[in-house]
Amino acid sequence: MSAGVTSERLLSLALSRPAEALREADQILAGRPDAWVASIARQARAIVWRDAGRTAAAITELRRAVRDARASGQAERVADVQATLGLTLGFAGRTRSGLAMLDEAVAGSRGVPSGRNLMRRADLLRVLGRHDEALEDLRRAISLLRRGGDRLWEARSRMHRVLVLCAIGQTARADRDLTEAERLYQDLGGQDMELVNVLHNRSDLAYLAGDLAGALGYLDAAADRYARLGVHTYSYGLATDRCWVLLAAGLFTEAMTGAEETIRDHAARGDATQAADLLFAAGQAAYAAGRPALAVERAAAARDIFRRQGRERWHARASFVVLQSRWAEGHRDGRLVTRAGRLADRLDQLDALEAPAAHLLAGRLAAERGRHADADRHLTRAAHFRNRGPSFGHAVGWLAHALRAKGRGDTRAMLSACRFGLRAAENHRRTLAAPELLAHATVHGIELVELAQREAVARGDARMLLRWSERWRAGGLAVAAVRPPDDPELAAEMTALRSVEGRLAQARAAGLPVRQIEQERRALEGAIRARTRRVSGTHPTTDQPGTDRAPDPLSALGGHTLVTLTFLDGILYATTVAGGRARTQEVGPLATAVREVELARFALRRLARGRPPMGAGPALEAAGAALERALLGPAATLLGAGPVVVVPPAILHSVPWGMLPALRDTPFVVAPSLATWLRAGRTEHTGRRRVVLVRGPELDGTGLEIKHIARTYPQATVLENGSATAEAVLSALDGAWIAHIAAHGVFRGDNPLFSSLALDDGPLTVYDLGRLRRAPARLVLSSCESGVAAPVSTDELLGMVSALIPLGTRSLVASVVPVNDAVTSALMAEFHERLRAGQGFGAALRDVRQAAAGAGDVIALATAWSFVSLGR
């Protein structure tokens, strides 16, 4: 055979090292080989082109390869090329002719060649959703290849079976096949690309097991390995898989953005099958992100491709996204209800992942139309999935179970389903560690809680409303923190980010172009986010399913008054617990409360500039009174003079609570949940009582501030004037008793976990704080907007608070608006003197507020009102 070529070697290279295969194939064809060798070279070249997205060119080349194979007179050579052509036609959407050619290739081969052709046919059958037939072909293929000693193609066949088994949810069998395929590849050596495919497929297993952090880690690692090999043919597949994982984690907008970027950047690449899969995922992501029109456009495009390809299962799935999105757009006609029911039944028959959600939607639509028998049937089917499939989907089944019970008027069964469903949602959250994954994984849990809360409001049962409100909040920041393992690469990336931020600031100050530096920053931020997401959660729990973890506030509060705010259907409610009695008051529209909060924050920001306008004092008083009416309403009269614990929803965590007349002369703290507040009270600082004082650069008056505070703590560690670097500050903060950081703060609404404090060598971000083994027990952040956190759902936060409280910070003072640096200096010195005298954070901050009010300085008063005591 000319050029020393064998079919085994060149065709193997086409899948394991495609660039090398393409070079050799080109060299062979340039040397005028005989027909048999030419057919091999053309087949190898076509495989590389197909996998690179050049499907039309691959088909043309394979037809030439078939002619060469026939000219060689070798029937098995003809069958082998025909099988590759059939598979490629199928991937291009011409599934009928592709299958016919594959059938012919299988019929015309025996032994090992037959095993290879069976594997190829199984791959197309898998794409078409004909899983039983695919499994049978793969069973026969593996048997033939093992008997024939073809270990490479046996490994490939097992890899294909992994995909089929994952599609039907048989993850244990899939894992065994994947492990055996990996062993075979490693024994053979040189299978670089195929070993990356193993890594890629492990993301599917992690996803199906509910290990979303692990799935993202495998996808990132696979993308890195593909790039090192110089292979860019898996952009669609990686983007599609990442989209599904991000959707399961609740990161809807990011899933949509990533899919849309790939569609835009690779519009002319990839085969029709990959393109349709990504369009489908993009449609699902757009629906979840609240973009129903875009969802209809993407899912309808995918549906049409699936129809042409004969991919019935995928056609049904895409049709559901279209229907679901039209429902989200407000369509409610009777035809939609009928189509929803039929589609749900079809998805159930096809064992599609969307089946429970389809039955849930069909049940809801039927109930809205008064078709109660249909509603009950569909909700019953959806409820069957409450203990089946990936953990992130169990709450859907429990939600359907609860809605079915509600439809029957069985309140007891509804509340029981809500408890079990909430437990399923919480168990899923325990598999996550990255703060943003944890915070977003809440969708169905929120709806379950709201069902129970509506029942409590209807009954007028304040204790029940409080218990259910607390139950979900207690599962957020109340869980133990999960630190990523010590990772020198993460530390290096954080250091690099600080360097880039410094260059960016210098360039802006000098009026120089910043576009390239901003691109560097975005790339580093993306790498940091990806790295932190790879850690799986291991939150332990001893609670039994169906139990209520929320503590009884009537016995747990001691002498404190509790105020919990809850909103339902756009209405804000205030529940107070005082003197052994719980009462709920309807306050008013949530929109009014949000508007008054923004007006109050605006008034405080104006005064932070140090130039109060005429009438600023009375205007500030009026703003505080309006804020109290919007947030507490009649509940303001129930607070009394004792210490108060305020537990707001996430959307109201950045309130300047000190402005409220009912709280001005009261020691109060704000907590994410009652459970968090109680746990902080049980936490005692052990070890040496270290005090850390930090001053960042470019702050007016803070040199004096730190000097005064240092007199209160003579043994304090002081970091300033160049020594306040990120690593030095983190080292000092770890396990400190009290820490005070005077530094400019920046809240990043676009990415709250990159909110930061400015230190001597650059920003200290929330991601940096997450590297602490134990946060300071008591922490004062006398900086701009250090207490602001982004609400990502009803009761989930991302920001400084979300990083520090789970890591052990029991008391935290922070600002919710930019503050006047010079005035803050005097206030903070007085605050620490009161702490040193034995007062708690709430009482010390109250005295600072009262002193500012007594002095008649409106700027000092506005600054004092800008700070909030969080935690205990």
XYZ file of C-alpha atoms in Angstrom, residues 41 62 84 174 216 275 335 375 420 612 696 757 841 851:
14
model
C -7.634 9.263 2.490
C -17.417 10.883 0.795
C -19.586 7.128 7.176
C -23.315 4.776 31.593
C -19.448 22.869 34.910
C -27.194 23.642 15.278
C -56.628 25.475 21.529
C -56.172 19.295 35.459
C -41.560 17.726 51.087
C -27.063 70.205 52.606
C -7.492 51.832 52.088
C -13.229 47.234 48.759
C -23.549 46.540 67.519
C -25.674 61.702 69.373
